[in-house]
CSV table of C-alpha atoms and ligand atoms in Angstrom, one decimal:
chain,number,residue,atom,x,y,z
A,1,MET,CA,15.5,50.6,-74.5
A,2,SER,CA,18.7,51.0,-72.5
A,3,ASP,CA,18.3,54.6,-71.7
A,4,LEU,CA,16.1,55.2,-68.6
A,5,ALA,CA,17.0,58.9,-68.2
A,6,ILE,CA,17.4,58.6,-64.5
A,7,ILE,CA,17.3,61.9,-62.4
A,8,GLU,CA,18.8,61.9,-58.9
A,9,ASN,CA,17.3,64.1,-56.2
A,10,ALA,CA,14.3,64.5,-58.3
A,11,ALA,CA,10.8,66.0,-57.8
A,12,LEU,CA,7.6,65.1,-59.6
A,13,VAL,CA,4.4,67.1,-59.5
A,14,ILE,CA,1.0,65.7,-60.4
A,15,GLU,CA,-2.0,68.0,-60.6
A,16,ASN,CA,-5.5,66.8,-61.3
A,17,GLY,CA,-4.2,63.4,-62.1
A,18,ILE,CA,-1.7,64.6,-64.7
A,19,ILE,CA,2.1,65.0,-64.5
A,20,THR,CA,2.8,68.8,-64.7
A,21,PHE,CA,6.5,68.9,-63.7
A,22,PHE,CA,9.5,66.6,-63.3
A,23,GLY,CA,13.1,67.4,-62.8
A,24,LYS,CA,15.6,68.4,-60.1
A,25,MET,CA,14.2,69.1,-56.7
A,26,GLN,CA,15.6,72.7,-56.7
A,27,ASP,CA,13.7,73.5,-59.9
A,28,ILE,CA,10.2,72.6,-58.5
A,29,PRO,CA,7.9,75.5,-59.6
A,30,SER,CA,6.2,76.3,-56.2
A,31,ASN,CA,5.8,74.8,-52.8
A,32,ASN,CA,2.0,74.5,-52.4
A,33,TYR,CA,1.8,70.8,-52.9
A,34,THR,CA,0.8,67.9,-50.7
A,35,GLU,CA,4.2,66.3,-50.4
A,36,ILE,CA,5.3,62.7,-50.4
A,37,ASP,CA,8.8,62.2,-49.1
A,38,CYS,CA,10.6,59.7,-51.4
A,39,SER,CA,14.1,60.1,-50.1
A,40,ASP,CA,16.1,56.9,-50.5
A,41,LYS,CA,13.4,55.5,-52.8
A,42,VAL,CA,12.9,55.0,-56.5
A,43,VAL,CA,9.9,56.6,-58.4
A,44,MET,CA,9.0,55.2,-61.8
A,45,PRO,CA,6.0,54.8,-64.1
A,46,GLY,CA,3.5,52.2,-63.0
A,47,PHE,CA,3.8,48.8,-64.8
A,48,VAL,CA,1.6,48.2,-67.9
A,49,ASP,CA,0.6,44.6,-68.1
A,50,SER,CA,-0.3,44.4,-71.8
A,51,HIS,CA,-1.4,40.7,-72.0
A,52,THR,CA,-3.5,38.9,-69.5
A,53,HIS,CA,-6.4,36.5,-69.4
A,54,LEU,CA,-7.4,37.5,-65.9
A,55,LEU,CA,-11.2,36.9,-66.2
A,56,PHE,CA,-11.9,33.3,-65.7
A,57,ALA,CA,-13.4,30.8,-63.3
A,58,GLY,CA,-11.7,27.9,-61.5
A,59,SER,CA,-8.1,27.0,-61.4
A,60,ARG,CA,-5.8,24.3,-62.9
A,61,GLU,CA,-3.3,23.3,-60.2
A,62,GLU,CA,-3.6,19.6,-61.2
A,63,GLU,CA,-2.0,20.5,-64.6
A,64,PHE,CA,0.9,22.1,-62.9
A,65,ALA,CA,1.4,18.9,-60.9
A,66,MET,CA,1.0,16.8,-64.1
A,67,ARG,CA,3.7,18.8,-65.8
A,68,SER,CA,6.1,18.1,-63.0
A,69,ARG,CA,5.5,14.4,-63.8
A,70,GLY,CA,6.5,15.0,-67.4
A,71,PHE,CA,3.3,15.7,-69.2
A,72,THR,CA,3.4,18.5,-71.8
A,73,TYR,CA,1.0,21.4,-72.2
A,74,GLN,CA,-0.3,19.8,-75.5
A,75,GLN,CA,-0.7,16.4,-73.9
A,76,ILE,CA,-2.7,17.9,-71.0
A,77,ALA,CA,-4.9,19.7,-73.5
A,78,GLU,CA,-5.5,16.5,-75.4
A,79,GLN,CA,-6.6,14.8,-72.2
A,80,GLY,CA,-9.3,17.3,-71.5
A,81,GLY,CA,-7.3,19.9,-69.6
A,82,GLY,CA,-6.0,23.1,-71.0
A,83,ILE,CA,-8.0,26.0,-72.2
A,84,LEU,CA,-11.2,24.0,-72.6
A,85,SER,CA,-11.3,23.0,-68.9
A,86,THR,CA,-11.4,26.7,-68.0
A,87,VAL,CA,-14.0,27.3,-70.7
A,88,TYR,CA,-16.4,24.9,-69.0
A,89,LYS,CA,-16.0,26.6,-65.7
A,90,THR,CA,-16.2,30.1,-67.2
A,91,ARG,CA,-19.4,29.2,-69.1
A,92,ALA,CA,-21.0,28.0,-65.9
A,93,ALA,CA,-20.1,31.1,-64.0
A,94,SER,CA,-22.2,34.3,-63.8
A,95,LYS,CA,-20.9,37.7,-64.8
A,96,ARG,CA,-20.9,38.6,-61.2
A,97,GLU,CA,-18.8,35.6,-60.1
A,98,LEU,CA,-16.3,36.3,-62.9
A,99,LYS,CA,-16.0,39.9,-61.9
A,100,LYS,CA,-15.5,39.0,-58.3
A,101,ASN,CA,-12.6,36.7,-59.2
A,102,ALA,CA,-11.1,39.3,-61.5
A,103,ARG,CA,-11.4,42.0,-58.8
A,104,ARG,CA,-9.3,40.0,-56.4
A,105,TYR,CA,-6.6,39.5,-59.0
A,106,ILE,CA,-6.7,43.2,-60.1
A,107,ASN,CA,-6.2,44.3,-56.5
A,108,LYS,CA,-3.2,42.1,-56.0
A,109,MET,CA,-1.7,43.2,-59.3
A,110,MET,CA,-1.9,46.8,-58.3
A,111,GLN,CA,-0.1,46.0,-55.0
A,112,TYR,CA,2.7,44.7,-57.2
A,113,GLY,CA,2.8,48.1,-59.1
A,114,THR,CA,0.6,47.4,-62.2
A,115,THR,CA,-1.5,50.5,-63.0
A,116,THR,CA,-2.8,49.5,-66.5
A,117,VAL,CA,-3.9,46.0,-67.5
A,118,GLU,CA,-5.2,44.4,-70.7
A,119,ILE,CA,-7.8,41.7,-70.3
A,120,LYS,CA,-8.9,39.2,-73.0
A,121,SER,CA,-12.1,37.2,-73.4
A,122,GLY,CA,-11.6,33.7,-74.8
A,123,TYR,CA,-12.9,31.4,-72.2
A,124,GLY,CA,-16.5,31.6,-73.4
A,125,LEU,CA,-16.1,30.5,-77.0
A,126,SER,CA,-19.8,30.9,-77.8
A,127,PHE,CA,-21.7,34.0,-78.7
A,128,ASP,CA,-23.4,34.4,-75.3
A,129,ASP,CA,-20.3,33.5,-73.2
A,130,GLU,CA,-17.9,35.7,-75.2
A,131,ILE,CA,-20.3,38.6,-74.9
A,132,LYS,CA,-20.7,37.9,-71.2
A,133,MET,CA,-16.9,38.1,-70.7
A,134,LEU,CA,-16.6,41.3,-72.7
A,135,GLU,CA,-19.5,42.9,-70.8
A,136,ALA,CA,-17.9,41.9,-67.5
A,137,ILE,CA,-14.6,43.6,-68.7
A,138,LYS,CA,-16.5,46.7,-69.7
A,139,GLU,CA,-18.2,46.9,-66.3
A,140,LEU,CA,-14.8,46.5,-64.6
A,141,GLN,CA,-13.4,49.3,-66.7
A,142,LYS,CA,-16.0,51.6,-65.2
A,143,GLU,CA,-15.9,50.3,-61.6
A,144,GLU,CA,-12.2,49.8,-61.1
A,145,ILE,CA,-9.5,52.4,-60.6
A,146,ILE,CA,-6.9,50.5,-62.7
A,147,THR,CA,-7.0,51.3,-66.4
A,148,ILE,CA,-8.2,48.3,-68.4
A,149,SER,CA,-7.9,47.6,-72.1
A,150,SER,CA,-10.3,45.1,-73.6
A,151,THR,CA,-9.5,42.4,-76.2
A,152,PHE,CA,-11.8,40.0,-78.0
A,153,LEU,CA,-10.2,36.6,-78.2
A,154,GLY,CA,-13.1,34.4,-79.4
A,155,ALA,CA,-10.4,32.6,-81.4
A,156,HIS,CA,-8.7,31.2,-78.4
A,157,ALA,CA,-9.5,27.5,-79.1
A,158,ILE,CA,-12.0,25.5,-81.1
A,159,PRO,CA,-15.0,24.9,-78.8
A,160,PRO,CA,-16.1,21.3,-78.2
A,161,GLU,CA,-19.4,21.8,-80.2
A,162,TYR,CA,-17.4,22.7,-83.3
A,163,LYS,CA,-14.7,20.0,-82.9
A,164,ASN,CA,-15.6,18.4,-86.2
A,165,SER,CA,-16.5,21.6,-88.0
A,166,PRO,CA,-13.9,24.3,-87.0
A,167,ASN,CA,-14.7,26.4,-90.1
A,168,GLN,CA,-18.2,26.9,-88.8
A,169,TYR,CA,-16.8,28.4,-85.6
A,170,VAL,CA,-14.6,30.7,-87.6
A,171,ASN,CA,-17.7,31.8,-89.5
A,172,LEU,CA,-19.6,32.3,-86.3
A,173,ILE,CA,-16.8,34.6,-85.1
A,174,CYS,CA,-16.7,36.5,-88.3
A,175,ASP,CA,-20.4,36.7,-89.2
A,176,LYS,CA,-21.9,37.1,-85.8
A,177,ILE,CA,-19.6,37.8,-82.8
A,178,ILE,CA,-17.2,40.4,-84.3
A,179,PRO,CA,-20.0,42.5,-85.8
A,180,TYR,CA,-21.8,42.6,-82.4
A,181,VAL,CA,-18.5,43.3,-80.5
A,182,GLY,CA,-17.7,46.1,-83.0
A,183,GLU,CA,-21.1,47.7,-83.1
A,184,HIS,CA,-21.4,47.6,-79.3
A,185,LYS,CA,-17.9,48.8,-78.8
A,186,LEU,CA,-17.2,45.9,-76.4
A,187,ALA,CA,-13.5,45.6,-77.2
A,188,GLU,CA,-10.6,47.7,-78.6
A,189,PHE,CA,-8.5,44.8,-79.9
A,190,CYS,CA,-9.1,41.5,-81.6
A,191,ASP,CA,-6.7,38.6,-80.9
A,192,VAL,CA,-6.3,35.1,-82.3
A,193,PHE,CA,-4.3,32.1,-81.0
A,194,CYS,CA,-2.5,31.3,-84.3
A,195,GLU,CA,-1.1,27.8,-83.7
A,196,LYS,CA,-1.2,24.3,-84.9
A,197,GLY,CA,-4.4,22.6,-83.6
A,198,TYR,CA,-6.0,26.1,-82.8
A,199,PHE,CA,-6.3,28.6,-85.7
A,200,SER,CA,-4.4,28.4,-89.0
A,201,VAL,CA,-2.6,31.4,-90.4
A,202,SER,CA,-5.4,31.8,-93.0
A,203,ASP,CA,-8.2,31.6,-90.4
A,204,SER,CA,-6.3,34.1,-88.3
A,205,GLU,CA,-6.0,36.5,-91.2
A,206,LYS,CA,-9.7,36.1,-91.9
A,207,ILE,CA,-10.7,36.8,-88.3
A,208,LEU,CA,-8.3,39.7,-87.7
A,209,SER,CA,-9.2,41.3,-91.1
A,210,THR,CA,-12.9,41.1,-90.1
A,211,GLY,CA,-12.0,42.6,-86.8
A,212,ILE,CA,-10.2,45.5,-88.6
A,213,SER,CA,-13.3,46.2,-90.7
A,214,TYR,CA,-15.3,46.5,-87.4
A,215,GLY,CA,-12.8,48.8,-85.8
A,216,LEU,CA,-11.0,46.2,-83.7
A,217,LYS,CA,-7.2,46.6,-83.8
A,218,PRO,CA,-5.3,43.4,-84.4
A,219,LYS,CA,-3.1,41.5,-81.9
A,220,ILE,CA,-2.0,37.9,-82.2
A,221,HIS,CA,-0.7,35.0,-80.1
A,222,ALA,CA,2.1,33.9,-82.4
A,223,GLU,CA,4.8,31.3,-82.6
A,224,GLU,CA,4.2,30.0,-79.0
A,225,LEU,CA,4.4,26.3,-79.4
A,226,THR,CA,5.7,26.0,-83.0
A,227,SER,CA,7.2,28.2,-85.7
A,228,TYR,CA,3.9,28.7,-87.5
A,229,GLY,CA,3.9,32.0,-89.3
A,230,GLY,CA,1.8,34.2,-87.0
A,231,ALA,CA,4.5,36.9,-86.8
A,232,ILE,CA,4.7,37.3,-90.6
A,233,LEU,CA,0.9,37.7,-90.6
A,234,ALA,CA,1.2,40.3,-87.8
A,235,GLY,CA,3.5,42.4,-90.0
A,236,LYS,CA,1.2,41.9,-93.1
A,237,LEU,CA,-1.8,43.2,-91.1
A,238,LYS,CA,0.2,45.9,-89.3
A,239,ALA,CA,-0.9,44.4,-86.0
A,240,VAL,CA,-0.4,46.5,-82.8
A,241,SER,CA,1.5,43.6,-81.3
A,242,ALA,CA,2.5,40.0,-81.8
A,243,ASP,CA,2.7,38.1,-78.5
A,244,HIS,CA,4.7,35.1,-77.2
A,245,LEU,CA,7.2,34.6,-80.1
A,246,GLU,CA,9.1,31.8,-78.4
A,247,ASN,CA,9.7,30.1,-81.8
A,248,ILE,CA,9.8,33.1,-84.2
A,249,SER,CA,11.6,32.8,-87.5
A,250,ASP,CA,14.0,35.3,-89.0
A,251,GLU,CA,11.3,36.1,-91.6
A,252,GLY,CA,8.9,36.8,-88.7
A,253,ILE,CA,11.3,39.2,-87.1
A,254,GLU,CA,11.8,41.1,-90.4
A,255,SER,CA,8.1,41.3,-90.9
A,256,MET,CA,7.5,42.7,-87.5
A,257,LYS,CA,10.3,45.2,-87.7
A,258,ALA,CA,9.3,46.5,-91.1
A,259,ASN,CA,5.8,47.1,-89.9
A,260,GLY,CA,6.4,48.5,-86.4
A,261,VAL,CA,4.7,45.6,-84.6
A,262,VAL,CA,5.5,45.5,-80.9
A,263,GLY,CA,6.7,42.1,-79.7
A,264,VAL,CA,5.1,41.2,-76.3
A,265,LEU,CA,7.3,38.6,-74.6
A,266,LEU,CA,5.9,36.5,-71.8
A,267,PRO,CA,8.8,35.1,-69.8
A,268,GLY,CA,6.5,33.8,-67.1
A,269,VAL,CA,4.9,31.3,-69.5
A,270,SER,CA,8.2,29.8,-70.5
A,271,PHE,CA,9.2,29.6,-66.9
A,272,PHE,CA,5.9,28.1,-65.7
A,273,LEU,CA,5.6,25.6,-68.6
A,274,ASN,CA,9.3,24.9,-68.8
A,275,HIS,CA,9.3,25.9,-72.5
A,276,ASN,CA,11.9,27.7,-74.5
A,277,TYR,CA,12.2,31.5,-74.2
A,278,ALA,CA,11.6,34.0,-76.9
A,279,PRO,CA,14.8,35.3,-78.5
A,280,ALA,CA,14.6,38.7,-76.8
A,281,ARG,CA,18.2,39.6,-77.7
A,282,LYS,CA,17.7,38.9,-81.4
A,283,LEU,CA,14.4,40.8,-81.4
A,284,ILE,CA,15.9,43.9,-79.6
A,285,ASP,CA,19.1,43.8,-81.6
A,286,SER,CA,17.1,43.7,-84.8
A,287,GLY,CA,15.1,46.8,-83.8
A,288,VAL,CA,11.8,45.2,-82.9
A,289,PRO,CA,10.2,47.2,-80.0
A,290,VAL,CA,9.9,44.6,-77.2
A,291,ALA,CA,7.4,44.6,-74.3
A,292,ILE,CA,7.1,42.2,-71.4
A,293,ALA,CA,3.8,41.1,-69.9
A,294,THR,CA,2.6,38.4,-67.5
A,295,ASP,CA,0.0,36.5,-69.6
A,296,PHE,CA,-1.7,35.9,-66.2
A,297,ASN,CA,-4.0,32.9,-66.8
A,298,PRO,CA,-4.8,29.7,-64.9
A,299,GLY,CA,-3.0,27.4,-67.4
A,300,SER,CA,0.3,28.9,-68.5
A,301,CYS,CA,1.2,31.6,-66.0
A,302,MET,CA,-0.5,31.8,-62.6
A,303,SER,CA,1.4,34.9,-61.6
A,304,TYR,CA,0.6,38.6,-62.0
A,305,SER,CA,3.9,39.9,-60.6
A,306,MET,CA,5.5,42.2,-63.2
A,307,PRO,CA,8.7,42.5,-61.2
A,308,LEU,CA,9.1,38.7,-61.3
A,309,MET,CA,8.6,38.7,-65.1
A,310,LEU,CA,11.4,41.3,-65.3
A,311,THR,CA,13.9,39.2,-63.3
A,312,ILE,CA,13.1,36.2,-65.5
A,313,ALA,CA,13.6,38.3,-68.6
A,314,CYS,CA,17.0,39.3,-67.3
A,315,THR,CA,18.2,35.9,-66.2
A,316,GLN,CA,16.7,33.7,-68.9
A,317,MET,CA,16.4,36.0,-72.0
A,318,ARG,CA,19.5,38.1,-71.4
A,319,MET,CA,17.7,41.4,-71.3
A,320,SER,CA,19.4,44.1,-69.3
A,321,PRO,CA,17.5,45.6,-66.2
A,322,GLU,CA,17.1,48.8,-68.2
A,323,GLU,CA,15.6,47.0,-71.2
A,324,ALA,CA,13.3,45.1,-69.0
A,325,ILE,CA,12.0,48.3,-67.3
A,326,THR,CA,11.4,49.9,-70.7
A,327,ALA,CA,9.7,46.8,-71.9
A,328,ALA,CA,7.3,46.8,-68.9
A,329,THR,CA,6.4,50.5,-69.1
A,330,ILE,CA,6.6,52.6,-72.3
A,331,ASN,CA,6.9,49.7,-74.7
A,332,ALA,CA,4.1,47.9,-73.0
A,333,ALA,CA,2.0,51.1,-73.3
A,334,ALA,CA,2.8,51.0,-77.1
A,335,ALA,CA,1.5,47.5,-77.2
A,336,LEU,CA,-1.9,48.9,-76.0
A,337,ASN,CA,-1.7,52.0,-78.3
A,338,LEU,CA,-1.5,54.1,-75.1
A,339,SER,CA,2.1,55.4,-75.3
A,340,ASN,CA,1.1,59.1,-75.4
A,341,GLU,CA,-1.0,58.7,-72.2
A,342,ILE,CA,1.0,56.4,-69.9
A,343,GLY,CA,4.2,54.4,-69.6
A,344,SER,CA,6.7,57.1,-68.8
A,345,ILE,CA,7.2,60.2,-66.6
A,346,ASP,CA,6.4,63.0,-69.0
A,347,ILE,CA,4.5,66.3,-68.8
A,348,GLY,CA,0.9,65.7,-69.8
A,349,LYS,CA,0.9,62.0,-69.1
A,350,LYS,CA,-1.3,60.3,-66.4
A,351,GLY,CA,0.0,60.4,-62.9
A,352,ASP,CA,0.4,56.7,-62.7
A,353,VAL,CA,3.6,56.2,-60.7
A,354,ILE,CA,5.0,53.7,-58.2
A,355,ILE,CA,7.4,54.4,-55.3
A,356,LEU,CA,9.8,51.6,-54.6
A,357,ASP,CA,11.6,51.1,-51.3
A,358,ILE,CA,14.9,50.3,-52.9
A,359,PRO,CA,18.2,52.3,-53.0
A,360,ASN,CA,18.4,52.3,-56.9
A,361,TYR,CA,16.4,50.9,-59.8
A,362,LYS,CA,18.8,48.0,-60.3
A,363,PHE,CA,17.4,46.5,-57.1
A,364,LEU,CA,14.1,45.9,-58.8
A,365,THR,CA,15.3,43.0,-60.9
A,366,TYR,CA,18.2,42.0,-58.6
A,367,HIS,CA,16.3,41.6,-55.3
A,368,PHE,CA,13.6,39.3,-56.7
A,369,GLY,CA,10.6,37.5,-55.2
A,370,GLU,CA,10.1,40.5,-52.9
A,371,ASN,CA,7.4,43.2,-53.2
A,372,HIS,CA,9.4,46.4,-53.1
A,373,ILE,CA,6.3,48.7,-53.5
A,374,TYR,CA,6.1,51.4,-51.0
A,375,LYS,CA,3.2,53.3,-52.6
A,376,VAL,CA,1.1,53.1,-55.8
A,377,ILE,CA,-0.2,56.4,-57.2
A,378,LYS,CA,-3.0,56.1,-59.8
A,379,ASN,CA,-4.2,59.2,-61.7
A,380,GLY,CA,-2.5,61.2,-59.0
A,381,THR,CA,-4.3,59.4,-56.1
A,382,TYR,CA,-2.7,57.3,-53.4
A,383,LEU,CA,-4.1,53.8,-53.4
A,384,GLU,CA,-4.9,52.3,-50.0
A,385,PHE,CA,-4.7,48.5,-49.9
B,1,NIG,O1,-1.4,32.9,-73.7
B,1,NIG,N1,-1.7,30.4,-75.7
B,1,NIG,C1,-2.9,30.5,-75.5
B,1,NIG,N2,-3.5,31.0,-74.5
B,1,NIG,C2,-2.9,31.2,-73.2
B,1,NIG,C3,-3.1,30.0,-72.3
B,1,NIG,C4,-4.4,30.0,-71.8
B,1,NIG,C5,-4.7,28.8,-71.0
B,1,NIG,O2,-3.9,27.8,-71.0
B,1,NIG,O3,-5.7,28.8,-70.4
B,1,NIG,C6,-1.6,31.8,-73.3
B,1,NIG,O4,-0.6,31.2,-72.9
B,2,FE,FE1,-2.1,34.7,-73.8
């Protein structure tokens, strides 16, 4: 993760959206290209934000204020805030409204250098509303230039109607929603919030296994609020990624490592909620592939700035700038099963690159809170903002 393979005085050629050459300027194959002068700038792969909940209605700024008065995330949820408050608003919104909100966020993200984003459902929590969310994501996939991965997160919280019969909600997910999502190819991944008060390890296993049988690859929100066992399950199911991991146990780390599960760390959540950070050093030093994402959502991280996440990863989780960049590009692509298409500058990969107006890559994490993007190139095309 520490080796970025930097090339000074470099050139990069993109043809028909695909990278066809990179190397020293003097080795460039021919001169018949439209040229972009990148002198005194840094060119790197676009960021891959592998964990977001960017499709939602409403906002939760009151919760932010409550936390500054000392209330915890769990206390706020118990008082009617939290995930369910966004669920009510998202249920009331049309697909069109949801897409309009999402489009605004997506445009901003791209301006910060994100060229691929994962989006989860999970604010519908009923058959109709979960499908509404996934259909909205599918439409955005076709309409937007950014690459979008879609994740079914029906198991994000127990909906109010099933408060006293949570097992029935798990059955609804397994018997009705997942089969529909799988058959209509509405998502690539299935995710579960495996946590005390949300979904137990055995419910999570049941849901993710059902997902697997319908072609949905497993992901999991694990060990966020308590050390609960989700990371061990992730290894057992050979999940593509286990995300959060703030309270992961040594056994969880072993299980992930042994099964090649990517650990997606979300430093913006710990920062925003004033929670403990995931043990990034321990994970990396144990050989777990680590990615960084925003978790952009209205409750636990209202930021879609990947560069900000990288700086927080360096200062609070002791990752090096090089590790943070790897975590936000190629490892993040691996967290979406896309590492042979995107995430690095390589022949045959998509021409998704960002040009930064900084003298060297170390300025990316060092000069923080500033948008250093000079140009974003997606599939070989300049984006105009
Ligand atoms: O990833 N942990 C569960 N889900 C989200 C929070 C969503 C919300 O608060 O609306 C997360 O942090
Ligand atoms: Fe999340």
